[in-house]
Coordinates of C-alpha atoms in Angstrom, one line a residue:
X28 CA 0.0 0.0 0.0
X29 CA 3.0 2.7 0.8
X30 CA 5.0 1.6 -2.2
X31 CA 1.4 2.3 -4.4
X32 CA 0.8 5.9 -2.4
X33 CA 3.9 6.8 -2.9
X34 CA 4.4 6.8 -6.7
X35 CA 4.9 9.6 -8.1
X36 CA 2.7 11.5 -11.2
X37 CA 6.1 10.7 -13.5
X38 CA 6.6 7.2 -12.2
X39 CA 2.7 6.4 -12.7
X40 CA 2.8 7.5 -16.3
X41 CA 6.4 5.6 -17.1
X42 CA 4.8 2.6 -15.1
X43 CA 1.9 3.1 -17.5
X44 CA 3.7 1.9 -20.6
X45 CA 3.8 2.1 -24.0
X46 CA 1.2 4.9 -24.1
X47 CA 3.0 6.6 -21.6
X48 CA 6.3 6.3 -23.2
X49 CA 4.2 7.9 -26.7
X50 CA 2.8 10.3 -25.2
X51 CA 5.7 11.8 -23.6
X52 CA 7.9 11.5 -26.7
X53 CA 5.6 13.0 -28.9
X54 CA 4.8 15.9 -26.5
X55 CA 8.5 16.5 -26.8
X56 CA 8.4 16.9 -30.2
X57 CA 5.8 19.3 -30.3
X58 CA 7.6 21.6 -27.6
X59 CA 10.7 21.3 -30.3
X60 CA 8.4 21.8 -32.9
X61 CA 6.6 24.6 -31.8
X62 CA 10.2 26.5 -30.7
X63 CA 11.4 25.7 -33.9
X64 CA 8.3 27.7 -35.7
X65 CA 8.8 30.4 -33.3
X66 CA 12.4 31.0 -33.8
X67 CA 11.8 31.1 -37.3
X68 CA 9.0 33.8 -37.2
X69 CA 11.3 35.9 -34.6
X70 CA 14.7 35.7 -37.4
X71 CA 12.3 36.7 -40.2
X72 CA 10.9 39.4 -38.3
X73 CA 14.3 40.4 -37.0
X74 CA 16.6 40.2 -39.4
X75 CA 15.1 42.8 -42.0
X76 CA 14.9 45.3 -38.9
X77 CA 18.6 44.7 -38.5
X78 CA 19.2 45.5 -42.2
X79 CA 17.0 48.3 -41.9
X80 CA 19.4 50.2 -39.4
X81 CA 22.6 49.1 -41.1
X82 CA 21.5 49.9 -43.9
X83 CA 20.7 53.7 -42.8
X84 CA 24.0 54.3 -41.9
X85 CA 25.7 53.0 -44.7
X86 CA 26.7 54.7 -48.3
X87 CA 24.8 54.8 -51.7
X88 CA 27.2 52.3 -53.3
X89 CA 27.2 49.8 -50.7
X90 CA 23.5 49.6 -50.7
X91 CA 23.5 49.2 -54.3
X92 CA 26.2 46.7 -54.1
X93 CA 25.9 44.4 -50.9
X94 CA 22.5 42.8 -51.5
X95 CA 22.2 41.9 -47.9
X96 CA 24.4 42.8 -45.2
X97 CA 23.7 44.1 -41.5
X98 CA 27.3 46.2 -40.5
X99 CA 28.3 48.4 -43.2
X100 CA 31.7 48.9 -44.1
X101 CA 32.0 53.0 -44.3
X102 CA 29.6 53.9 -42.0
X103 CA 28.0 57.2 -42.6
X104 CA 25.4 59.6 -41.1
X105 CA 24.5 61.6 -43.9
X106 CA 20.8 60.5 -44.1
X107 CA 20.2 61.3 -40.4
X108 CA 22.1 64.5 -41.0
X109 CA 19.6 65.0 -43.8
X110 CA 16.1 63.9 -41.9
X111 CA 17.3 66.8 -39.0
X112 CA 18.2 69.4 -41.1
X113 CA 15.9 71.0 -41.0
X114 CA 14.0 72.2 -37.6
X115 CA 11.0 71.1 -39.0
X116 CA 11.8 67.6 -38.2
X117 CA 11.5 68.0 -34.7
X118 CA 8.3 70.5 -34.8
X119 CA 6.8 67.3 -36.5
X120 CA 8.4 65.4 -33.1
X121 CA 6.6 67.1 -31.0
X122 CA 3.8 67.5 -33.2
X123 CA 3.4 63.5 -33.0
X124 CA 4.1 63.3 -29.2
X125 CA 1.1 65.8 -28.8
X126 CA -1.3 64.1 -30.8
X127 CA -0.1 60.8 -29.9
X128 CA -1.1 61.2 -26.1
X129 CA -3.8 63.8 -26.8
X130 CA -5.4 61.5 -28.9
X131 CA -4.9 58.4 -26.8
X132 CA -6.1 60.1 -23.5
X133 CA -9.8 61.2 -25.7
X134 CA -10.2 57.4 -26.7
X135 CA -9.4 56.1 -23.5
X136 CA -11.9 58.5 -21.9
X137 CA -14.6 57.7 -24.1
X138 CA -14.0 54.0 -24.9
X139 CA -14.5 53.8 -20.5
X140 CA -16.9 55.6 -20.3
X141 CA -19.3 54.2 -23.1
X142 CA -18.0 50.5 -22.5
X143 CA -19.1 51.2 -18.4
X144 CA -22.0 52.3 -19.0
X145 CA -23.3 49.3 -21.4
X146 CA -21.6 47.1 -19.0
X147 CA -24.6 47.6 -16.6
X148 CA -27.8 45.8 -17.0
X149 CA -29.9 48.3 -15.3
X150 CA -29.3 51.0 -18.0
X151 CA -32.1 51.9 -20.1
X152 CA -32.2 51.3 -23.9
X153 CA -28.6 49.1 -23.4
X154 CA -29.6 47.0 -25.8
X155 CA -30.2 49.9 -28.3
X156 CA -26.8 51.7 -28.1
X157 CA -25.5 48.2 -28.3
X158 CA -26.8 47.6 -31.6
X159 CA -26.1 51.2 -32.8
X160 CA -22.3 50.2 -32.4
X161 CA -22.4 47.0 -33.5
X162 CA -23.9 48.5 -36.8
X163 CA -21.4 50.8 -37.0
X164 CA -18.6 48.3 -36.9
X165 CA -20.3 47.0 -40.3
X166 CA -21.0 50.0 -42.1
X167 CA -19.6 53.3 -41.9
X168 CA -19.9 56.5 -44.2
X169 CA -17.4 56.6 -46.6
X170 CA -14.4 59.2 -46.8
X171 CA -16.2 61.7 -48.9
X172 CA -18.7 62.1 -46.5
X173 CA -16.2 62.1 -43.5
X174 CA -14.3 64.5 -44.9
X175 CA -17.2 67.2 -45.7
X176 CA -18.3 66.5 -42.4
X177 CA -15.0 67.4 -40.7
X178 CA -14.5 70.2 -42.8
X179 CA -17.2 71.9 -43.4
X180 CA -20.4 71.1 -41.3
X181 CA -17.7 71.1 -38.1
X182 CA -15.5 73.4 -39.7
X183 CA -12.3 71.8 -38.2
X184 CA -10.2 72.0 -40.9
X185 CA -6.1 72.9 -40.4
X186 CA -6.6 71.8 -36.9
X187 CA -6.0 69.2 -34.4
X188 CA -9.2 68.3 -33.8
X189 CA -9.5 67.3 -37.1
X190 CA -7.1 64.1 -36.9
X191 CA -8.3 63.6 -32.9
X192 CA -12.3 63.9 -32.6
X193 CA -13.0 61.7 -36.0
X194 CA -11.5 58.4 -34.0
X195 CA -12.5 59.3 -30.8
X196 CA -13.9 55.4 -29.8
X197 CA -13.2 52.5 -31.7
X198 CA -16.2 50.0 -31.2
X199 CA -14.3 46.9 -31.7
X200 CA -11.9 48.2 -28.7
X201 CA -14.9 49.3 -26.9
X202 CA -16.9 46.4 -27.1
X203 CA -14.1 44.1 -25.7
X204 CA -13.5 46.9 -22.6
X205 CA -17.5 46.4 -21.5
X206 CA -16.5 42.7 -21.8
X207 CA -14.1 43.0 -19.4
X208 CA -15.8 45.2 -16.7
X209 CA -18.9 42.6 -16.9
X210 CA -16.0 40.2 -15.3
X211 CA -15.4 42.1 -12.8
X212 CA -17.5 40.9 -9.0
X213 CA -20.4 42.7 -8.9
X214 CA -19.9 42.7 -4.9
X215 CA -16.8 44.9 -5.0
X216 CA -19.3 47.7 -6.6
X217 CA -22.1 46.8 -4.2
X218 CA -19.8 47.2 -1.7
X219 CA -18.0 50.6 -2.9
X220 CA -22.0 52.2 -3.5
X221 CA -22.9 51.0 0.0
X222 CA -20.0 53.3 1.6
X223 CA -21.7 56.0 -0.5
X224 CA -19.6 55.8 -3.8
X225 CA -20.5 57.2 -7.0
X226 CA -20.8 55.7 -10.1
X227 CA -17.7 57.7 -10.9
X228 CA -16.3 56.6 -7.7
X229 CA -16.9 53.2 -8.2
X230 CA -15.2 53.6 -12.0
X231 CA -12.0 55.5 -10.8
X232 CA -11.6 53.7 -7.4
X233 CA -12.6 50.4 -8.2
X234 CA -13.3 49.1 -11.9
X235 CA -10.1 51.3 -13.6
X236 CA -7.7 50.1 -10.7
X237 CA -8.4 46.2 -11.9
X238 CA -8.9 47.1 -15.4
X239 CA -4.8 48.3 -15.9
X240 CA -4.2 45.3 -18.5
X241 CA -7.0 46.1 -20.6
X242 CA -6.5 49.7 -20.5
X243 CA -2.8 49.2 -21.3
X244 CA -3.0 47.0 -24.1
X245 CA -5.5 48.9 -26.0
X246 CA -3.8 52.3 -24.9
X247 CA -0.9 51.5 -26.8
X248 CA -3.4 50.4 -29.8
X249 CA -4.3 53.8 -29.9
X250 CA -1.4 55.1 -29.7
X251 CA 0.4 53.4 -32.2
X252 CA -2.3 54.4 -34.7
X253 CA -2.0 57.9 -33.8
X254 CA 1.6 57.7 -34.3
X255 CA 1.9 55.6 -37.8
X256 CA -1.3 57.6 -39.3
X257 CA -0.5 60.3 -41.9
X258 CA -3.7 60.2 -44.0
X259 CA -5.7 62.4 -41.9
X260 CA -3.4 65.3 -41.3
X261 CA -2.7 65.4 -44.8
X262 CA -5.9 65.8 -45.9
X263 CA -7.0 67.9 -43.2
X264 CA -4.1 70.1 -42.6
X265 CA -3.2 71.1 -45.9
X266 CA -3.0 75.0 -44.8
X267 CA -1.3 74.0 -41.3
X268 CA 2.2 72.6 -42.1
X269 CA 3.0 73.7 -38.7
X270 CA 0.7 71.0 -37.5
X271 CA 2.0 68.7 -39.4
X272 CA 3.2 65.4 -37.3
X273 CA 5.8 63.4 -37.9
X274 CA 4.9 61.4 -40.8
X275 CA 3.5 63.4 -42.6
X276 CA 6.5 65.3 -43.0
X277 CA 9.0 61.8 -43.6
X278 CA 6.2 61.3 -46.4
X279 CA 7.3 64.5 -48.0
X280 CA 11.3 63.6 -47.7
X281 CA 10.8 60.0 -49.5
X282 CA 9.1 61.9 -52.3
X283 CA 11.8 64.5 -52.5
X284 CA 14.5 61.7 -52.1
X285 CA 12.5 60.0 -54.8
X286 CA 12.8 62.8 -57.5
X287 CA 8.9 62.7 -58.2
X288 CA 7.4 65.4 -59.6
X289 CA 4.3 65.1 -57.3
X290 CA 2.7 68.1 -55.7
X291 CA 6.4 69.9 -55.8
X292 CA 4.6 73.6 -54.1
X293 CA 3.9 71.4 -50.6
X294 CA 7.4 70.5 -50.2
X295 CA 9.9 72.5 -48.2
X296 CA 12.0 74.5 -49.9
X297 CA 14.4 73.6 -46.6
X298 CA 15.4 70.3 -48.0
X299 CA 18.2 69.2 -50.5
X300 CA 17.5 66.3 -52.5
X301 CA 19.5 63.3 -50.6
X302 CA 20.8 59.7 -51.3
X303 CA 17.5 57.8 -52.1
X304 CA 17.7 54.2 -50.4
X305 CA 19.8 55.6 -47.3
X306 CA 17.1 58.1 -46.8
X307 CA 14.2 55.7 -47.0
X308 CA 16.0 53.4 -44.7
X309 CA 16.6 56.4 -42.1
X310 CA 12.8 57.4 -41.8
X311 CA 12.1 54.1 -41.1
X312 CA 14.1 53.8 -38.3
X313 CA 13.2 57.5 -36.8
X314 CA 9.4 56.9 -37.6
X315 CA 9.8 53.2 -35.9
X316 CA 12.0 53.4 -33.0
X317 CA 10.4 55.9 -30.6
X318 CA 7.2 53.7 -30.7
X319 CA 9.4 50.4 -30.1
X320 CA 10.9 52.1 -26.9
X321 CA 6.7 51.8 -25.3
X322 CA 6.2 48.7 -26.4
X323 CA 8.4 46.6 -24.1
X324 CA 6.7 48.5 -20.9
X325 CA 3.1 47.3 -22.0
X326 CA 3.7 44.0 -23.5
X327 CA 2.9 41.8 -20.1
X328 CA -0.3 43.2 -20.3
X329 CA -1.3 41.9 -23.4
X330 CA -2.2 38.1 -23.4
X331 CA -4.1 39.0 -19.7
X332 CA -5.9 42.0 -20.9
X333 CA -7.0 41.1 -24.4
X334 CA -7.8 37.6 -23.6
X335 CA -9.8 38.4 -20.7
X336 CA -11.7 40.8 -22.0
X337 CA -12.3 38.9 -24.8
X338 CA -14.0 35.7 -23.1
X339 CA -16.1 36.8 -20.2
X340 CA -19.0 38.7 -20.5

């Protein structure tokens, strides 16, 4: 009776057989098989970031020469000399900082406070506003429309607004959020409204406290797309270059970089016409790299928040 109490988990399954012996082996070859897939996916996503940055700081001729190479030989910084030139450069920094957590701060705020509200049963017409955004997640107005909108009936033209208010809420973002407060106990909010909380206390003393990986993951959603869009200032901002944010304005050195005619009167009459592949390689890394440096501080919060607020609910 001891010696059958005492057997271990990994001593029952080797005393177990053939089977046992099978499944072990083959669960061993799917751990090998599975860090084989994803060592492959990381190189291939690696490795052309790595030639990226080499290849920004090396010359004309090597890039044209060297098919594929990650430290140049005559390293060079004439590209990045190029890029910040001109002072316009870093008024488009700042520009993209400002809109970047302007614009991430509105669609937090309004993602919460929409996906709070239809988390609650007791609110009238719920199901309603529900289907109001789940219809707009299928349909939406077109760009013609949008724009005249923006710019005409709201008259925000040439200003921020105009790249921040039209993506205030994202209903795919906001539906998962309501997901996710629905999981949390309904006692902890009984609880906060019986020591005389608010619904606005309960939100910012209860529900936002437990809600960080959510908030984080899709914070940093927003935020990358306020950083990587360019679309929407430069059809909005057309008479407000000084408003223009980063990319906008790397847009305008690949096409001068590029030789092509294009609309020549919106370029800068600040810029010289540079090396063409160093140049493109440059932006890449300046319009890349400040987003990258987030992205490590968030990433834990990812699998927990998404998945979570994904499921329940």
């Amino acid at each position: 009776m001891e010696n059958t109490v005492s057997k271990t988990p990994k001593k029952m399954l080797e005393s177990s057989g053939p089977v046992g012996q099978n499944a072990t082996v083959a669960s061993r070859i799917f751990d090998v098989l599975n860090y084989l897939i994803v060592s492959l996916a990381a190189i291939t996503t690696i490795l052309p970031f790595i030639y990226i940055i080499g290849a920004s700081f090396a010359t004309e001729y090597e890039i044209a020469t060297r098919p594929m190479f990650f430290i140049p030989q005559d390293i060079t910084v004439d590209a990045y000399r190029y890029i910040f030139s001109s002072n316009k450069i870093l008024q488009g920094f700042g520009n993209s900082v400002f809109i970047t957590v302007f614009g991430t701060a509105i669609n937090l705020f309004f993602t919460v406070t929409m996906a709070y509200a239809l988390s609650k049963s007791r609110l009238r017409g719920r199901n309603f506003f529900l289907n109001m955004v789940i219809f707009s997640m299928f349909f939406s107005g077109g760009m013609i429309p949008g724009y005249i909108v923006v710019a005409n009936i709201l008259n925000l033209k040439n200003t921020y607004w105009a790249v921040l208010l039209p993506g205030a809420i994202s209903a795919y973002n906001m539906m998962i959020v309501k997901n996710f407060f629905q999981g949390i106990p309904q006692e902890l909010e009984e609880s906060a409204s019986i020591d005389g909380c608010t619904d606005i206390g309960v939100l910012w003393k209860i529900v936002l406290p437990l809600s960080l990986p959510v908030l984080a993951t899709f914070g940093l959603f927003y935020a990358v797309g306020h950083w990587n869009a360019y679309f929407s200032a430069m059809i909005y901002m057309t008479g407000a270059k000084e408003k223009w944010p980063l990319q906008v304005l790397l847009r305008e050195l690949i096409i001068m970089s590029n030789g092509t005619a294009g609309d020549m009167n919106n370029l800068d009459p600040e810029f010289v016409k540079p090396p063409e592949q160093s140049v493109k390689m440059a932006v890449i890394v300046v319009s890349t790299v400040p987003i990258m440096c987030v992205y490590p501080f968030l990433q834990k919060y990812f699998v927990k928040g998404v998945m979570v607020g994904a499921l329940k609910g």
